[in-house]
């Protein structure tokens, strides 16, 4: 039986019971990232991908220890996970997975996609949702051909990031592989986690850049301040 249809129950830790079942091929969206913190750029992108590509659900996967994030110390995973849970709470099609934060060692996209492939089986189409900047990084990593064999990509255009490099990377792929990368225009949102962290540090407002619950969580836990939690070494 089709994994997202009929009597099959999706593992509860991954997709909530309230996720509507769709007719036709089951498609699942995966949105990965440090989410330090999650903001409306992520949420708008995931929602646009869900509706444009008819995804049964989008699973947010907060990164554990990304090998390429050396520019700033990551906030402890428990905070990034909880902020993501708070942010998706009002959307019945959004869920959060602990798969990367519970896995020791560096987090690689391919391991995560392979894990979802194992859980949901071959009948489910997996779509990895990224911003246009992130897809360039992913596609220039090794084992990209393996990755494209496991999932398709939805690359959202994001203000300030130019797609120049993407053409070059796409040219190095086979036509079949290229066909598995879809571009998606999302309403212009120049929000970034870097900017949110910077604003908090400087005492500037972050209202309307992210869900209110996340805003309150940041203040309550004194995240992104000079002497706040961010200085704590990653667990
Ligand atoms: P940072 O500034 O710390 O890099 P970020 O805002 O880029 O944070 P990430 O957690 O790094 O957020 O991004 C997770 C995913 O969401 C990536 O695929 C990224 O390209 C995408 N993304 C982030 N912000 C936006 C946005 N405003 N619009 C569309 N996609 C976005
Ligand atoms: Mg980023």
Short mmCIF file of C-alpha atoms and ligand atoms in Angstrom, two decimals:
data_model
loop_
_atom_site.label_atom_id
_atom_site.label_comp_id
_atom_site.label_asym_id
_atom_site.label_seq_id
_atom_site.Cartn_x
_atom_site.Cartn_y
_atom_site.Cartn_z
CA UNK A 1 0.00 0.00 0.00
CA UNK A 2 1.13 3.51 -0.70
CA UNK A 3 2.93 4.82 2.41
CA UNK A 4 1.13 8.12 2.72
CA UNK A 5 -2.27 6.86 1.64
CA UNK A 6 -4.91 4.59 3.04
CA UNK A 7 -4.33 2.55 6.15
CA UNK A 8 -0.61 3.10 6.50
CA UNK A 9 0.26 5.25 9.47
CA UNK A 10 3.24 7.56 8.99
CA UNK A 11 5.62 7.18 11.96
CA UNK A 12 4.21 9.52 14.55
CA UNK A 13 7.49 11.10 15.48
CA UNK A 14 7.79 12.36 11.92
CA UNK A 15 4.42 13.40 10.61
CA UNK A 16 1.50 14.30 12.83
CA UNK A 17 -1.76 12.40 12.70
CA UNK A 18 -3.48 15.49 11.37
CA UNK A 19 -1.55 15.50 8.11
CA UNK A 20 -4.09 15.25 5.31
CA UNK A 21 -3.67 12.34 2.93
CA UNK A 22 -3.61 13.15 -0.75
CA UNK A 23 -4.58 11.14 -3.79
CA UNK A 24 -1.83 10.38 -6.29
CA UNK A 25 1.87 10.05 -5.67
CA UNK A 26 2.83 10.86 -2.12
CA UNK A 27 5.36 13.66 -1.93
CA UNK A 28 7.17 14.66 1.19
CA UNK A 29 9.16 17.88 1.65
CA UNK A 30 12.30 18.02 3.77
CA UNK A 31 13.66 21.39 4.83
CA UNK A 32 17.04 21.29 6.52
CA UNK A 33 19.11 24.03 8.06
CA UNK A 34 20.67 25.25 11.27
CA UNK A 35 17.51 27.30 11.99
CA UNK A 36 19.46 29.55 14.34
CA UNK A 37 16.81 30.89 14.63
CA UNK A 38 13.96 29.84 12.29
CA UNK A 39 12.28 32.84 10.64
CA UNK A 40 9.53 33.73 8.18
CA UNK A 41 11.89 33.25 5.21
CA UNK A 42 12.04 29.54 6.04
CA UNK A 43 8.33 29.26 6.74
CA UNK A 44 7.17 31.12 3.63
CA UNK A 45 9.52 29.03 1.48
CA UNK A 46 8.29 25.75 2.96
CA UNK A 47 4.66 26.74 2.55
CA UNK A 48 5.20 27.83 -1.06
CA UNK A 49 6.94 24.51 -1.80
CA UNK A 50 4.12 22.58 -0.12
CA UNK A 51 1.39 24.19 -2.15
CA UNK A 52 3.26 24.47 -5.48
CA UNK A 53 4.49 20.86 -5.42
CA UNK A 54 1.47 19.36 -3.70
CA UNK A 55 3.52 18.00 -0.80
CA UNK A 56 1.66 15.95 1.81
CA UNK A 57 3.82 17.47 4.54
CA UNK A 58 7.05 19.35 5.09
CA UNK A 59 9.43 18.05 7.72
CA UNK A 60 11.85 20.58 9.16
CA UNK A 61 15.18 19.04 10.11
CA UNK A 62 17.28 21.25 12.38
CA UNK A 63 20.95 20.53 11.72
CA UNK A 64 23.05 18.81 14.34
CA UNK A 65 26.64 19.66 13.55
CA UNK A 66 26.86 21.01 10.00
CA UNK A 67 30.40 20.57 8.68
CA UNK A 68 30.32 23.87 6.74
CA UNK A 69 28.97 26.27 9.39
CA UNK A 70 32.20 27.61 10.73
CA UNK A 71 31.29 31.28 10.66
CA UNK A 72 29.50 31.37 14.00
CA UNK A 73 28.98 29.10 16.95
CA UNK A 74 25.69 27.31 16.75
CA UNK A 75 23.19 27.77 19.53
CA UNK A 76 22.69 24.50 21.46
CA UNK A 77 20.50 22.09 19.53
CA UNK A 78 17.77 21.96 22.18
CA UNK A 79 17.03 25.65 21.64
CA UNK A 80 17.08 25.46 17.84
CA UNK A 81 14.82 22.40 17.96
CA UNK A 82 12.31 24.00 20.34
CA UNK A 83 12.17 27.25 18.35
CA UNK A 84 11.45 25.21 15.22
CA UNK A 85 8.68 23.31 17.02
CA UNK A 86 7.15 26.60 18.21
CA UNK A 87 7.34 28.06 14.70
CA UNK A 88 5.54 25.18 12.97
CA UNK A 89 2.93 24.59 15.69
CA UNK A 90 0.18 26.44 13.82
CA UNK A 91 0.64 24.67 10.48
CA UNK A 92 -0.94 21.17 10.33
CA UNK A 93 1.30 20.21 7.37
CA UNK A 94 4.58 21.08 9.10
CA UNK A 95 6.51 18.78 11.42
CA UNK A 96 9.96 18.74 13.00
CA UNK A 97 12.38 15.82 13.03
CA UNK A 98 15.17 15.22 15.55
CA UNK A 99 17.02 12.90 13.17
CA UNK A 100 20.05 15.18 12.71
CA UNK A 101 20.33 16.55 16.20
CA UNK A 102 20.17 13.07 17.74
CA UNK A 103 22.79 11.69 15.35
CA UNK A 104 26.36 12.03 16.61
CA UNK A 105 29.05 13.53 14.41
CA UNK A 106 28.70 15.92 11.49
CA UNK A 107 25.36 16.15 9.70
CA UNK A 108 25.43 15.46 6.00
CA UNK A 109 22.38 16.03 3.84
CA UNK A 110 22.83 12.66 2.16
CA UNK A 111 22.61 10.76 5.47
CA UNK A 112 19.41 12.58 6.32
CA UNK A 113 17.82 11.95 2.94
CA UNK A 114 18.86 8.29 3.10
CA UNK A 115 17.22 8.01 6.51
CA UNK A 116 13.93 9.42 5.17
CA UNK A 117 14.16 7.13 2.14
CA UNK A 118 14.45 4.15 4.52
CA UNK A 119 11.53 5.32 6.63
CA UNK A 120 9.11 6.13 3.85
CA UNK A 121 10.12 3.62 1.18
CA UNK A 122 10.46 3.91 -2.56
CA UNK A 123 6.85 4.89 -3.21
CA UNK A 124 7.28 8.28 -1.59
CA UNK A 125 8.82 11.10 -3.58
CA UNK A 126 11.18 13.15 -1.44
CA UNK A 127 11.73 16.83 -2.15
CA UNK A 128 14.59 18.59 -0.41
CA UNK A 129 13.74 22.27 -0.06
CA UNK A 130 16.55 24.81 0.06
CA UNK A 131 17.26 28.44 -0.65
CA UNK A 132 19.18 29.12 -3.84
CA UNK A 133 22.36 29.79 -1.82
CA UNK A 134 22.15 26.48 -0.02
CA UNK A 135 21.56 24.42 -3.14
CA UNK A 136 24.79 25.72 -4.62
CA UNK A 137 26.64 24.51 -1.55
CA UNK A 138 24.92 21.14 -1.62
CA UNK A 139 25.49 20.58 -5.33
CA UNK A 140 29.17 21.37 -5.07
CA UNK A 141 29.65 18.76 -2.36
CA UNK A 142 30.64 15.24 -3.15
CA UNK A 143 28.14 12.42 -3.81
CA UNK A 144 25.75 14.81 -5.49
CA UNK A 145 24.78 12.11 -7.98
CA UNK A 146 23.84 9.78 -5.15
CA UNK A 147 21.83 12.58 -3.58
CA UNK A 148 19.93 13.32 -6.79
CA UNK A 149 19.10 9.64 -7.06
CA UNK A 150 17.41 9.76 -3.69
CA UNK A 151 15.47 13.01 -3.82
CA UNK A 152 14.51 15.95 -5.96
CA UNK A 153 15.39 19.52 -5.07
CA UNK A 154 13.26 22.61 -4.78
CA UNK A 155 15.51 25.66 -4.86
CA UNK A 156 13.83 28.84 -3.71
CA UNK A 157 15.12 32.10 -5.06
CA UNK A 158 16.10 34.42 -2.27
CA UNK A 159 16.80 38.13 -2.52
CA UNK A 160 20.47 39.04 -2.57
CA UNK A 161 21.67 35.67 -3.79
CA UNK A 162 22.47 35.43 -7.44
CA UNK A 163 21.97 32.26 -9.37
CA UNK A 164 25.04 32.81 -11.59
CA UNK A 165 26.93 29.89 -10.09
CA UNK A 166 23.95 27.60 -10.41
CA UNK A 167 24.05 27.53 -14.22
CA UNK A 168 27.61 26.26 -14.09
CA UNK A 169 26.79 23.56 -11.57
CA UNK A 170 23.69 22.51 -13.52
CA UNK A 171 25.79 22.23 -16.68
CA UNK A 172 27.90 19.57 -15.03
CA UNK A 173 24.86 17.35 -14.43
CA UNK A 174 23.10 15.00 -16.81
CA UNK A 175 19.76 16.18 -18.28
CA UNK A 176 18.02 13.60 -16.13
CA UNK A 177 19.67 14.95 -12.99
CA UNK A 178 18.86 18.51 -13.98
CA UNK A 179 15.25 17.51 -14.32
CA UNK A 180 15.25 16.72 -10.62
CA UNK A 181 16.08 20.29 -9.62
CA UNK A 182 13.14 22.66 -9.57
CA UNK A 183 13.31 26.41 -9.10
CA UNK A 184 10.64 28.11 -7.05
CA UNK A 185 9.94 31.81 -6.82
CA UNK A 186 8.94 32.81 -3.31
CA UNK A 187 7.63 36.21 -2.28
CA UNK A 188 10.67 38.42 -1.74
CA UNK A 189 11.88 37.92 1.81
CA UNK A 190 15.34 39.17 2.67
CA UNK A 191 15.15 37.83 6.22
CA UNK A 192 18.16 35.85 7.43
CA UNK A 193 19.08 34.24 10.74
CA UNK A 194 22.34 36.20 10.70
CA UNK A 195 20.40 39.47 10.59
CA UNK A 196 18.03 38.32 13.36
CA UNK A 197 20.97 37.41 15.64
CA UNK A 198 22.64 40.72 14.89
CA UNK A 199 19.47 42.65 15.72
CA UNK A 200 19.05 40.90 19.05
CA UNK A 201 22.68 41.57 19.94
CA UNK A 202 22.19 45.26 19.20
CA UNK A 203 18.86 45.49 20.99
CA UNK A 204 16.93 46.13 17.78
CA UNK A 205 13.44 44.83 17.09
CA UNK A 206 12.91 41.43 15.48
CA UNK A 207 9.13 41.74 15.53
CA UNK A 208 7.44 40.48 12.32
CA UNK A 209 10.63 38.76 11.13
CA UNK A 210 9.72 35.50 12.87
CA UNK A 211 6.76 34.02 14.78
CA UNK A 212 5.98 35.74 18.07
CA UNK A 213 6.47 32.52 20.04
CA UNK A 214 10.03 32.29 18.71
CA UNK A 215 10.66 35.95 19.51
CA UNK A 216 9.57 35.40 23.12
CA UNK A 217 11.62 32.20 23.37
CA UNK A 218 14.75 34.10 22.28
CA UNK A 219 14.27 36.77 24.95
CA UNK A 220 13.29 34.34 27.69
CA UNK A 221 16.43 32.25 27.13
CA UNK A 222 18.68 35.25 26.47
CA UNK A 223 19.82 33.88 23.12
CA UNK A 224 22.08 35.86 20.78
CA UNK A 225 23.37 38.22 23.46
CA UNK A 226 27.10 38.72 24.03
CA UNK A 227 27.06 36.68 27.22
CA UNK A 228 24.05 34.58 26.37
CA UNK A 229 23.63 30.93 25.47
CA UNK A 230 25.39 31.36 22.15
CA UNK A 231 28.74 31.40 23.89
CA UNK A 232 28.11 27.92 25.25
CA UNK A 233 29.95 25.30 23.22
CA UNK A 234 27.69 23.10 21.14
CA UNK A 235 26.46 20.07 23.07
P1 LIG B 1 22.22 32.13 8.41
O1 LIG B 1 22.08 33.59 8.16
O2 LIG B 1 22.71 31.77 9.78
O3 LIG B 1 22.97 31.42 7.31
P2 LIG B 1 19.70 31.52 7.16
O4 LIG B 1 18.74 32.64 7.29
O5 LIG B 1 20.43 31.37 5.86
O6 LIG B 1 20.73 31.54 8.37
P3 LIG B 1 19.52 28.70 7.42
O7 LIG B 1 19.05 27.99 8.64
O8 LIG B 1 20.99 28.74 7.10
O9 LIG B 1 18.94 30.20 7.49
O10 LIG B 1 18.75 28.19 6.14
C1 LIG B 1 18.05 26.99 6.04
C2 LIG B 1 17.49 26.90 4.62
O11 LIG B 1 16.54 27.94 4.40
C3 LIG B 1 18.55 27.06 3.54
O12 LIG B 1 18.19 26.20 2.48
C4 LIG B 1 18.40 28.51 3.14
O13 LIG B 1 18.81 28.73 1.80
C5 LIG B 1 16.90 28.73 3.28
N1 LIG B 1 16.55 30.12 3.57
C6 LIG B 1 16.99 30.87 4.59
N2 LIG B 1 16.46 32.10 4.59
C7 LIG B 1 15.64 32.15 3.51
C8 LIG B 1 14.80 33.17 2.94
N3 LIG B 1 14.69 34.39 3.49
N4 LIG B 1 14.11 32.88 1.80
C9 LIG B 1 14.25 31.65 1.24
N5 LIG B 1 15.02 30.65 1.73
C10 LIG B 1 15.71 30.88 2.84
MG1 LIG B 2 22.20 30.22 5.62
#
